[in-house]
Amino acid sequence: MLNSKTSTAKPAAVDRSIAPSEAENWSLEDHWPELVASLADQITEGVSALQANLDQLLSKGRISVSEHRALGIPVERLKLGGMSAQQINRFYNGRIRQSHEKVDMSVLVEDVLQERKQELGRLGIALRRKLKAVEVLIDPTVAHAFVNAVMDWGLPFGSRVDVRMDLNAWPQHARLQVRVSNDGIPPSSKLSSDNLSWMLIRQIALAAGGIEVTRETNDDGVSLTALFNRTVQAVDGISAVDLSDEHSSMFKSLSGTYVLTISPSLQIRADVRDALREIGISSDSVVDFKQARDAIQGRMPNLIVIDSEIKDDDFEDFRRDLLREVFEFPFVEISPDDSSFDMSGFGEFSMAKVGRGNIREALGTAVMFELAKMM
């Protein structure tokens, strides 16, 4: 016979810590910072444990050095993702205490590159840099994090990295330029320029203030330019060079300069050679881009004089190939307008122009101006 007594079981306990109104109003959109922080902490903790186990297996001979290295690459990527997310969250919440100081950005950038020297070598990345001393008012730790984030953003897109630190012409702000080239092999289609490192770059720039960031992507790779508005010291610029004085100190540094002229016109090649000889610059000339490529294999010129008559698609291919080898390269165009004379601007693809009838009078000044910009 069944027991007919009424059950005395107690109802499940109700969590009274969350008020009904609060529970009803809760939304994930309001908790993204906490979500990012939680995910970042779990990733970094898990990766640290994984790395420790891999190191232990290597020390016991359970895995080879090559296996340890192969497993270490994805571990480092996971670690980078976790650390980037943590930093984004800290900058977003204002948890980075800043103390603005005068920082020589050329020294700071070089320090970052030296710290990552082994990593770049392990990844097979060729690095070139051209760093000029220029001071910026910024927190050193924030600046260090910013430069590292820029490197992290660009590295997946290619195997050649060019880093330049100098002073922008106008406005006169310290300028960091990083270009990553892929040598004609496009990166994985899964790569996105809007990655965690890019978000970190933008968040640091916003938190630090006074940093303007632009970027470009194309089939050859990616490039990023950062302008620091709080520049406090300008490097010696081309304004210090007297381009009109034949006794200028600029002449003293031209003895080792070498120029290549590309023109199918015998007259133009002869006029350019004579004009350059007058200022002590040695030169060679070729008639087309095939010959130019062969000449460059033997000796890289400091500047190229190009006949406007052959500035076509072949020239653009030639210049693009050249810029894979040299971070920034000066050109002077010989224009069909006999009396023309235009100095170049400061963009990577800007070019000075000298008229055919003005070569003897103006080419030397144009060449000196372009070379001074490279100093």
PDB file of N, CA, C and O in Angstrom, residues 218-285:
ATOM      1  N   ASN A 218      47.838  46.175 -50.114  1.00  0.00           N
ATOM      2  CA  ASN A 218      47.789  45.884 -51.547  1.00  0.00           C
ATOM      3  C   ASN A 218      48.336  44.483 -51.769  1.00  0.00           C
ATOM      4  O   ASN A 218      48.654  43.765 -50.809  1.00  0.00           O
ATOM      5  N   ASP A 219      48.465  44.100 -53.032  1.00  0.00           N
ATOM      6  CA  ASP A 219      48.925  42.742 -53.346  1.00  0.00           C
ATOM      7  C   ASP A 219      50.354  42.499 -52.886  1.00  0.00           C
ATOM      8  O   ASP A 219      50.762  41.344 -52.693  1.00  0.00           O
ATOM      9  N   ASP A 220      51.145  43.567 -52.739  1.00  0.00           N
ATOM     10  CA  ASP A 220      52.550  43.420 -52.350  1.00  0.00           C
ATOM     11  C   ASP A 220      52.750  43.337 -50.846  1.00  0.00           C
ATOM     12  O   ASP A 220      53.846  43.036 -50.377  1.00  0.00           O
ATOM     13  N   GLY A 221      51.714  43.652 -50.058  1.00  0.00           N
ATOM     14  CA  GLY A 221      51.866  43.616 -48.615  1.00  0.00           C
ATOM     15  C   GLY A 221      51.067  44.715 -47.941  1.00  0.00           C
ATOM     16  O   GLY A 221      50.021  45.141 -48.434  1.00  0.00           O
ATOM     17  N   VAL A 222      51.580  45.198 -46.808  1.00  0.00           N
ATOM     18  CA  VAL A 222      50.891  46.236 -46.049  1.00  0.00           C
ATOM     19  C   VAL A 222      51.891  47.299 -45.616  1.00  0.00           C
ATOM     20  O   VAL A 222      53.102  47.058 -45.549  1.00  0.00           O
ATOM     21  N   SER A 223      51.381  48.483 -45.317  1.00  0.00           N
ATOM     22  CA  SER A 223      52.227  49.546 -44.769  1.00  0.00           C
ATOM     23  C   SER A 223      51.410  50.333 -43.760  1.00  0.00           C
ATOM     24  O   SER A 223      50.185  50.442 -43.869  1.00  0.00           O
ATOM     25  N   LEU A 224      52.098  50.858 -42.762  1.00  0.00           N
ATOM     26  CA  LEU A 224      51.460  51.639 -41.707  1.00  0.00           C
ATOM     27  C   LEU A 224      52.299  52.884 -41.441  1.00  0.00           C
ATOM     28  O   LEU A 224      53.538  52.813 -41.403  1.00  0.00           O
ATOM     29  N   THR A 225      51.631  54.011 -41.252  1.00  0.00           N
ATOM     30  CA  THR A 225      52.302  55.264 -40.915  1.00  0.00           C
ATOM     31  C   THR A 225      51.665  55.831 -39.656  1.00  0.00           C
ATOM     32  O   THR A 225      50.441  55.937 -39.566  1.00  0.00           O
ATOM     33  N   ALA A 226      52.503  56.170 -38.685  1.00  0.00           N
ATOM     34  CA  ALA A 226      52.036  56.801 -37.445  1.00  0.00           C
ATOM     35  C   ALA A 226      52.721  58.152 -37.293  1.00  0.00           C
ATOM     36  O   ALA A 226      53.951  58.239 -37.345  1.00  0.00           O
ATOM     37  N   LEU A 227      51.927  59.200 -37.122  1.00  0.00           N
ATOM     38  CA  LEU A 227      52.450  60.550 -36.889  1.00  0.00           C
ATOM     39  C   LEU A 227      52.235  60.907 -35.425  1.00  0.00           C
ATOM     40  O   LEU A 227      51.120  60.760 -34.893  1.00  0.00           O
ATOM     41  N   PHE A 228      53.297  61.374 -34.771  1.00  0.00           N
ATOM     42  CA  PHE A 228      53.249  61.738 -33.356  1.00  0.00           C
ATOM     43  C   PHE A 228      53.173  63.262 -33.250  1.00  0.00           C
ATOM     44  O   PHE A 228      54.158  63.972 -33.508  1.00  0.00           O
ATOM     45  N   ASN A 229      51.999  63.768 -32.873  1.00  0.00           N
ATOM     46  CA  ASN A 229      51.782  65.211 -32.839  1.00  0.00           C
ATOM     47  C   ASN A 229      52.624  65.913 -31.782  1.00  0.00           C
ATOM     48  O   ASN A 229      52.935  67.093 -31.920  1.00  0.00           O
ATOM     49  N   ARG A 230      52.979  65.184 -30.729  1.00  0.00           N
ATOM     50  CA  ARG A 230      53.718  65.812 -29.626  1.00  0.00           C
ATOM     51  C   ARG A 230      55.226  65.685 -29.829  1.00  0.00           C
ATOM     52  O   ARG A 230      55.968  65.242 -28.953  1.00  0.00           O
ATOM     53  N   THR A 231      55.670  66.038 -31.005  1.00  0.00           N
ATOM     54  CA  THR A 231      57.101  66.003 -31.321  1.00  0.00           C
ATOM     55  C   THR A 231      57.771  67.224 -30.694  1.00  0.00           C
ATOM     56  O   THR A 231      57.297  68.340 -30.858  1.00  0.00           O
ATOM     57  N   VAL A 232      58.875  67.001 -29.988  1.00  0.00           N
ATOM     58  CA  VAL A 232      59.529  68.116 -29.285  1.00  0.00           C
ATOM     59  C   VAL A 232      60.902  68.443 -29.835  1.00  0.00           C
ATOM     60  O   VAL A 232      61.512  69.422 -29.450  1.00  0.00           O
ATOM     61  N   GLN A 233      61.417  67.627 -30.737  1.00  0.00           N
ATOM     62  CA  GLN A 233      62.734  67.905 -31.285  1.00  0.00           C
ATOM     63  C   GLN A 233      62.773  67.477 -32.737  1.00  0.00           C
ATOM     64  O   GLN A 233      62.417  66.363 -33.069  1.00  0.00           O
ATOM     65  N   ALA A 234      63.196  68.380 -33.612  1.00  0.00           N
ATOM     66  CA  ALA A 234      63.290  68.074 -35.045  1.00  0.00           C
ATOM     67  C   ALA A 234      64.723  67.724 -35.410  1.00  0.00           C
ATOM     68  O   ALA A 234      65.662  68.350 -34.942  1.00  0.00           O
ATOM     69  N   VAL A 235      64.884  66.714 -36.237  1.00  0.00           N
ATOM     70  CA  VAL A 235      66.216  66.371 -36.727  1.00  0.00           C
ATOM     71  C   VAL A 235      66.641  67.395 -37.763  1.00  0.00           C
ATOM     72  O   VAL A 235      65.825  68.147 -38.292  1.00  0.00           O
ATOM     73  N   ASP A 236      67.935  67.441 -38.064  1.00  0.00           N
ATOM     74  CA  ASP A 236      68.423  68.334 -39.105  1.00  0.00           C
ATOM     75  C   ASP A 236      67.777  67.958 -40.415  1.00  0.00           C
ATOM     76  O   ASP A 236      67.879  66.812 -40.860  1.00  0.00           O
ATOM     77  N   GLY A 237      67.141  68.909 -41.057  1.00  0.00           N
ATOM     78  CA  GLY A 237      66.430  68.618 -42.287  1.00  0.00           C
ATOM     79  C   GLY A 237      67.108  69.203 -43.492  1.00  0.00           C
ATOM     80  O   GLY A 237      68.175  69.796 -43.420  1.00  0.00           O
ATOM     81  N   ILE A 238      66.460  69.096 -44.656  1.00  0.00           N
ATOM     82  CA  ILE A 238      67.061  69.559 -45.886  1.00  0.00           C
ATOM     83  C   ILE A 238      67.130  71.065 -45.939  1.00  0.00           C
ATOM     84  O   ILE A 238      67.846  71.616 -46.756  1.00  0.00           O
ATOM     85  N   SER A 239      66.386  71.745 -45.032  1.00  0.00           N
ATOM     86  CA  SER A 239      66.476  73.199 -45.029  1.00  0.00           C
ATOM     87  C   SER A 239      67.869  73.661 -44.634  1.00  0.00           C
ATOM     88  O   SER A 239      68.255  74.796 -44.884  1.00  0.00           O
ATOM     89  N   ALA A 240      68.637  72.770 -43.989  1.00  0.00           N
ATOM     90  CA  ALA A 240      69.989  73.130 -43.579  1.00  0.00           C
ATOM     91  C   ALA A 240      70.972  73.021 -44.726  1.00  0.00           C
ATOM     92  O   ALA A 240      72.136  73.389 -44.589  1.00  0.00           O
ATOM     93  N   VAL A 241      70.537  72.512 -45.859  1.00  0.00           N
ATOM     94  CA  VAL A 241      71.427  72.351 -47.003  1.00  0.00           C
ATOM     95  C   VAL A 241      71.231  73.498 -47.974  1.00  0.00           C
ATOM     96  O   VAL A 241      70.123  73.756 -48.428  1.00  0.00           O
ATOM     97  N   ASP A 242      72.293  74.223 -48.289  1.00  0.00           N
ATOM     98  CA  ASP A 242      72.214  75.323 -49.242  1.00  0.00           C
ATOM     99  C   ASP A 242      72.380  74.747 -50.634  1.00  0.00           C
ATOM    100  O   ASP A 242      73.478  74.437 -51.076  1.00  0.00           O
ATOM    101  N   LEU A 243      71.289  74.609 -51.346  1.00  0.00           N
ATOM    102  CA  LEU A 243      71.322  73.938 -52.645  1.00  0.00           C
ATOM    103  C   LEU A 243      71.854  74.836 -53.757  1.00  0.00           C
ATOM    104  O   LEU A 243      72.154  74.355 -54.843  1.00  0.00           O
ATOM    105  N   SER A 244      71.959  76.116 -53.514  1.00  0.00           N
ATOM    106  CA  SER A 244      72.373  77.024 -54.579  1.00  0.00           C
ATOM    107  C   SER A 244      73.838  77.412 -54.497  1.00  0.00           C
ATOM    108  O   SER A 244      74.376  77.999 -55.431  1.00  0.00           O
ATOM    109  N   ASP A 245      74.489  77.113 -53.405  1.00  0.00           N
ATOM    110  CA  ASP A 245      75.881  77.508 -53.201  1.00  0.00           C
ATOM    111  C   ASP A 245      76.805  76.406 -53.707  1.00  0.00           C
ATOM    112  O   ASP A 245      76.786  75.299 -53.217  1.00  0.00           O
ATOM    113  N   GLU A 246      77.660  76.726 -54.682  1.00  0.00           N
ATOM    114  CA  GLU A 246      78.538  75.702 -55.246  1.00  0.00           C
ATOM    115  C   GLU A 246      79.573  75.222 -54.248  1.00  0.00           C
ATOM    116  O   GLU A 246      80.210  74.193 -54.453  1.00  0.00           O
ATOM    117  N   HIS A 247      79.742  75.955 -53.146  1.00  0.00           N
ATOM    118  CA  HIS A 247      80.684  75.544 -52.113  1.00  0.00           C
ATOM    119  C   HIS A 247      79.974  74.845 -50.949  1.00  0.00           C
ATOM    120  O   HIS A 247      80.559  74.656 -49.897  1.00  0.00           O
ATOM    121  N   SER A 248      78.722  74.493 -51.159  1.00  0.00           N
ATOM    122  CA  SER A 248      77.948  73.846 -50.097  1.00  0.00           C
ATOM    123  C   SER A 248      78.628  72.557 -49.652  1.00  0.00           C
ATOM    124  O   SER A 248      79.270  71.860 -50.437  1.00  0.00           O
ATOM    125  N   SER A 249      78.455  72.258 -48.356  1.00  0.00           N
ATOM    126  CA  SER A 249      79.036  71.017 -47.831  1.00  0.00           C
ATOM    127  C   SER A 249      78.414  69.799 -48.480  1.00  0.00           C
ATOM    128  O   SER A 249      78.964  68.704 -48.411  1.00  0.00           O
ATOM    129  N   MET A 250      77.261  69.976 -49.119  1.00  0.00           N
ATOM    130  CA  MET A 250      76.614  68.854 -49.801  1.00  0.00           C
ATOM    131  C   MET A 250      77.525  68.284 -50.863  1.00  0.00           C
ATOM    132  O   MET A 250      77.568  67.075 -51.085  1.00  0.00           O
ATOM    133  N   PHE A 251      78.281  69.146 -51.548  1.00  0.00           N
ATOM    134  CA  PHE A 251      79.168  68.674 -52.611  1.00  0.00           C
ATOM    135  C   PHE A 251      80.218  67.708 -52.072  1.00  0.00           C
ATOM    136  O   PHE A 251      80.654  66.808 -52.770  1.00  0.00           O
ATOM    137  N   LYS A 252      80.623  67.920 -50.815  1.00  0.00           N
ATOM    138  CA  LYS A 252      81.679  67.095 -50.253  1.00  0.00           C
ATOM    139  C   LYS A 252      81.235  65.646 -50.054  1.00  0.00           C
ATOM    140  O   LYS A 252      82.063  64.753 -49.967  1.00  0.00           O
ATOM    141  N   SER A 253      79.929  65.423 -49.993  1.00  0.00           N
ATOM    142  CA  SER A 253      79.439  64.074 -49.722  1.00  0.00           C
ATOM    143  C   SER A 253      78.945  63.374 -50.982  1.00  0.00           C
ATOM    144  O   SER A 253      78.358  62.308 -50.897  1.00  0.00           O
ATOM    145  N   LEU A 254      79.171  63.991 -52.162  1.00  0.00           N
ATOM    146  CA  LEU A 254      78.657  63.423 -53.399  1.00  0.00           C
ATOM    147  C   LEU A 254      79.653  62.529 -54.126  1.00  0.00           C
ATOM    148  O   LEU A 254      79.296  61.910 -55.130  1.00  0.00           O
ATOM    149  N   SER A 255      80.865  62.456 -53.625  1.00  0.00           N
ATOM    150  CA  SER A 255      81.900  61.744 -54.367  1.00  0.00           C
ATOM    151  C   SER A 255      81.580  60.260 -54.553  1.00  0.00           C
ATOM    152  O   SER A 255      81.928  59.675 -55.569  1.00  0.00           O
ATOM    153  N   GLY A 256      80.894  59.654 -53.588  1.00  0.00           N
ATOM    154  CA  GLY A 256      80.579  58.235 -53.703  1.00  0.00           C
ATOM    155  C   GLY A 256      79.202  57.968 -54.283  1.00  0.00           C
ATOM    156  O   GLY A 256      78.771  56.821 -54.334  1.00  0.00           O
ATOM    157  N   THR A 257      78.526  59.011 -54.733  1.00  0.00           N
ATOM    158  CA  THR A 257      77.167  58.862 -55.249  1.00  0.00           C
ATOM    159  C   THR A 257      77.180  58.337 -56.683  1.00  0.00           C
ATOM    160  O   THR A 257      78.010  58.731 -57.501  1.00  0.00           O
ATOM    161  N   TYR A 258      76.229  57.475 -56.970  1.00  0.00           N
ATOM    162  CA  TYR A 258      76.139  56.855 -58.289  1.00  0.00           C
ATOM    163  C   TYR A 258      74.703  56.957 -58.797  1.00  0.00           C
ATOM    164  O   TYR A 258      73.748  56.627 -58.087  1.00  0.00           O
ATOM    165  N   VAL A 259      74.525  57.437 -60.019  1.00  0.00           N
ATOM    166  CA  VAL A 259      73.217  57.658 -60.614  1.00  0.00           C
ATOM    167  C   VAL A 259      73.085  56.833 -61.889  1.00  0.00           C
ATOM    168  O   VAL A 259      74.046  56.716 -62.664  1.00  0.00           O
ATOM    169  N   LEU A 260      71.899  56.283 -62.101  1.00  0.00           N
ATOM    170  CA  LEU A 260      71.604  55.542 -63.324  1.00  0.00           C
ATOM    171  C   LEU A 260      70.549  56.312 -64.120  1.00  0.00           C
ATOM    172  O   LEU A 260      69.522  56.713 -63.576  1.00  0.00           O
ATOM    173  N   THR A 261      70.810  56.520 -65.415  1.00  0.00           N
ATOM    174  CA  THR A 261      69.872  57.205 -66.299  1.00  0.00           C
ATOM    175  C   THR A 261      69.229  56.187 -67.234  1.00  0.00           C
ATOM    176  O   THR A 261      69.925  55.358 -67.826  1.00  0.00           O
ATOM    177  N   ILE A 262      67.900  56.281 -67.369  1.00  0.00           N
ATOM    178  CA  ILE A 262      67.168  55.377 -68.271  1.00  0.00           C
ATOM    179  C   ILE A 262      66.461  56.225 -69.325  1.00  0.00           C
ATOM    180  O   ILE A 262      65.515  56.947 -69.012  1.00  0.00           O
ATOM    181  N   SER A 263      66.940  56.136 -70.558  1.00  0.00           N
ATOM    182  CA  SER A 263      66.327  56.909 -71.645  1.00  0.00           C
ATOM    183  C   SER A 263      66.754  56.328 -72.987  1.00  0.00           C
ATOM    184  O   SER A 263      67.936  56.001 -73.180  1.00  0.00           O
ATOM    185  N   PRO A 264      65.821  56.206 -73.932  1.00  0.00           N
ATOM    186  CA  PRO A 264      66.200  55.755 -75.276  1.00  0.00           C
ATOM    187  C   PRO A 264      66.873  56.863 -76.084  1.00  0.00           C
ATOM    188  O   PRO A 264      67.430  56.600 -77.148  1.00  0.00           O
ATOM    189  N   SER A 265      66.858  58.097 -75.564  1.00  0.00           N
ATOM    190  CA  SER A 265      67.423  59.243 -76.277  1.00  0.00           C
ATOM    191  C   SER A 265      68.904  59.409 -75.961  1.00  0.00           C
ATOM    192  O   SER A 265      69.287  59.628 -74.798  1.00  0.00           O
ATOM    193  N   LEU A 266      69.739  59.329 -76.976  1.00  0.00           N
ATOM    194  CA  LEU A 266      71.180  59.528 -76.793  1.00  0.00           C
ATOM    195  C   LEU A 266      71.480  60.920 -76.280  1.00  0.00           C
ATOM    196  O   LEU A 266      72.363  61.112 -75.431  1.00  0.00           O
ATOM    197  N   GLN A 267      70.742  61.936 -76.772  1.00  0.00           N
ATOM    198  CA  GLN A 267      70.986  63.317 -76.356  1.00  0.00           C
ATOM    199  C   GLN A 267      70.699  63.519 -74.873  1.00  0.00           C
ATOM    200  O   GLN A 267      71.466  64.167 -74.156  1.00  0.00           O
ATOM    201  N   ILE A 268      69.585  62.950 -74.410  1.00  0.00           N
ATOM    202  CA  ILE A 268      69.248  63.088 -72.982  1.00  0.00           C
ATOM    203  C   ILE A 268      70.292  62.389 -72.123  1.00  0.00           C
ATOM    204  O   ILE A 268      70.751  62.938 -71.108  1.00  0.00           O
ATOM    205  N   ARG A 269      70.703  61.212 -72.514  1.00  0.00           N
ATOM    206  CA  ARG A 269      71.705  60.489 -71.721  1.00  0.00           C
ATOM    207  C   ARG A 269      73.005  61.285 -71.641  1.00  0.00           C
ATOM    208  O   ARG A 269      73.633  61.352 -70.579  1.00  0.00           O
ATOM    209  N   ALA A 270      73.386  61.913 -72.743  1.00  0.00           N
ATOM    210  CA  ALA A 270      74.626  62.704 -72.757  1.00  0.00           C
ATOM    211  C   ALA A 270      74.489  63.954 -71.901  1.00  0.00           C
ATOM    212  O   ALA A 270      75.405  64.311 -71.137  1.00  0.00           O
ATOM    213  N   ASP A 271      73.350  64.646 -71.995  1.00  0.00           N
ATOM    214  CA  ASP A 271      73.151  65.871 -71.213  1.00  0.00           C
ATOM    215  C   ASP A 271      73.127  65.581 -69.722  1.00  0.00           C
ATOM    216  O   ASP A 271      73.688  66.336 -68.912  1.00  0.00           O
ATOM    217  N   VAL A 272      72.473  64.476 -69.344  1.00  0.00           N
ATOM    218  CA  VAL A 272      72.421  64.107 -67.931  1.00  0.00           C
ATOM    219  C   VAL A 272      73.824  63.764 -67.425  1.00  0.00           C
ATOM    220  O   VAL A 272      74.231  64.197 -66.343  1.00  0.00           O
ATOM    221  N   ARG A 273      74.567  63.005 -68.203  1.00  0.00           N
ATOM    222  CA  ARG A 273      75.932  62.634 -67.805  1.00  0.00           C
ATOM    223  C   ARG A 273      76.784  63.879 -67.569  1.00  0.00           C
ATOM    224  O   ARG A 273      77.499  63.979 -66.563  1.00  0.00           O
ATOM    225  N   ASP A 274      76.713  64.860 -68.483  1.00  0.00           N
ATOM    226  CA  ASP A 274      77.521  66.072 -68.358  1.00  0.00           C
ATOM    227  C   ASP A 274      77.098  66.901 -67.148  1.00  0.00           C
ATOM    228  O   ASP A 274      77.948  67.456 -66.429  1.00  0.00           O
ATOM    229  N   ALA A 275      75.769  66.989 -66.905  1.00  0.00           N
ATOM    230  CA  ALA A 275      75.286  67.778 -65.771  1.00  0.00           C
ATOM    231  C   ALA A 275      75.709  67.158 -64.450  1.00  0.00           C
ATOM    232  O   ALA A 275      76.078  67.868 -63.505  1.00  0.00           O
ATOM    233  N   LEU A 276      75.675  65.843 -64.372  1.00  0.00           N
ATOM    234  CA  LEU A 276      76.078  65.166 -63.139  1.00  0.00           C
ATOM    235  C   LEU A 276      77.585  65.246 -62.927  1.00  0.00           C
ATOM    236  O   LEU A 276      78.059  65.375 -61.792  1.00  0.00           O
ATOM    237  N   ARG A 277      78.329  65.203 -64.014  1.00  0.00           N
ATOM    238  CA  ARG A 277      79.787  65.286 -63.906  1.00  0.00           C
ATOM    239  C   ARG A 277      80.205  66.628 -63.307  1.00  0.00           C
ATOM    240  O   ARG A 277      81.183  66.713 -62.561  1.00  0.00           O
ATOM    241  N   GLU A 278      79.449  67.677 -63.600  1.00  0.00           N
ATOM    242  CA  GLU A 278      79.783  69.007 -63.099  1.00  0.00           C
ATOM    243  C   GLU A 278      79.682  69.099 -61.578  1.00  0.00           C
ATOM    244  O   GLU A 278      80.339  69.945 -60.968  1.00  0.00           O
ATOM    245  N   ILE A 279      78.866  68.258 -60.958  1.00  0.00           N
ATOM    246  CA  ILE A 279      78.757  68.280 -59.495  1.00  0.00           C
ATOM    247  C   ILE A 279      79.432  67.061 -58.861  1.00  0.00           C
ATOM    248  O   ILE A 279      79.198  66.731 -57.702  1.00  0.00           O
ATOM    249  N   GLY A 280      80.260  66.385 -59.641  1.00  0.00           N
ATOM    250  CA  GLY A 280      81.087  65.316 -59.098  1.00  0.00           C
ATOM    251  C   GLY A 280      80.394  63.992 -58.884  1.00  0.00           C
ATOM    252  O   GLY A 280      80.829  63.188 -58.048  1.00  0.00           O
ATOM    253  N   ILE A 281      79.324  63.727 -59.646  1.00  0.00           N
ATOM    254  CA  ILE A 281      78.593  62.467 -59.491  1.00  0.00           C
ATOM    255  C   ILE A 281      78.863  61.565 -60.688  1.00  0.00           C
ATOM    256  O   ILE A 281      78.723  61.986 -61.836  1.00  0.00           O
ATOM    257  N   SER A 282      79.230  60.323 -60.406  1.00  0.00           N
ATOM    258  CA  SER A 282      79.446  59.359 -61.478  1.00  0.00           C
ATOM    259  C   SER A 282      78.114  58.750 -61.892  1.00  0.00           C
ATOM    260  O   SER A 282      77.192  58.630 -61.077  1.00  0.00           O
ATOM    261  N   SER A 283      77.998  58.370 -63.167  1.00  0.00           N
ATOM    262  CA  SER A 283      76.720  57.847 -63.648  1.00  0.00           C
ATOM    263  C   SER A 283      76.932  56.883 -64.806  1.00  0.00           C
ATOM    264  O   SER A 283      77.978  56.890 -65.460  1.00  0.00           O
ATOM    265  N   ASP A 284      75.929  56.054 -65.028  1.00  0.00           N
ATOM    266  CA  ASP A 284      75.837  55.198 -66.206  1.00  0.00           C
ATOM    267  C   ASP A 284      74.461  55.411 -66.812  1.00  0.00           C
ATOM    268  O   ASP A 284      73.553  55.974 -66.164  1.00  0.00           O
ATOM    269  N   SER A 285      74.293  54.966 -68.047  1.00  0.00           N
ATOM    270  CA  SER A 285      72.992  55.120 -68.696  1.00  0.00           C
ATOM    271  C   SER A 285      72.626  53.854 -69.463  1.00  0.00           C
ATOM    272  O   SER A 285      73.499  53.137 -69.962  1.00  0.00           O
TER     273      SER A 285
END
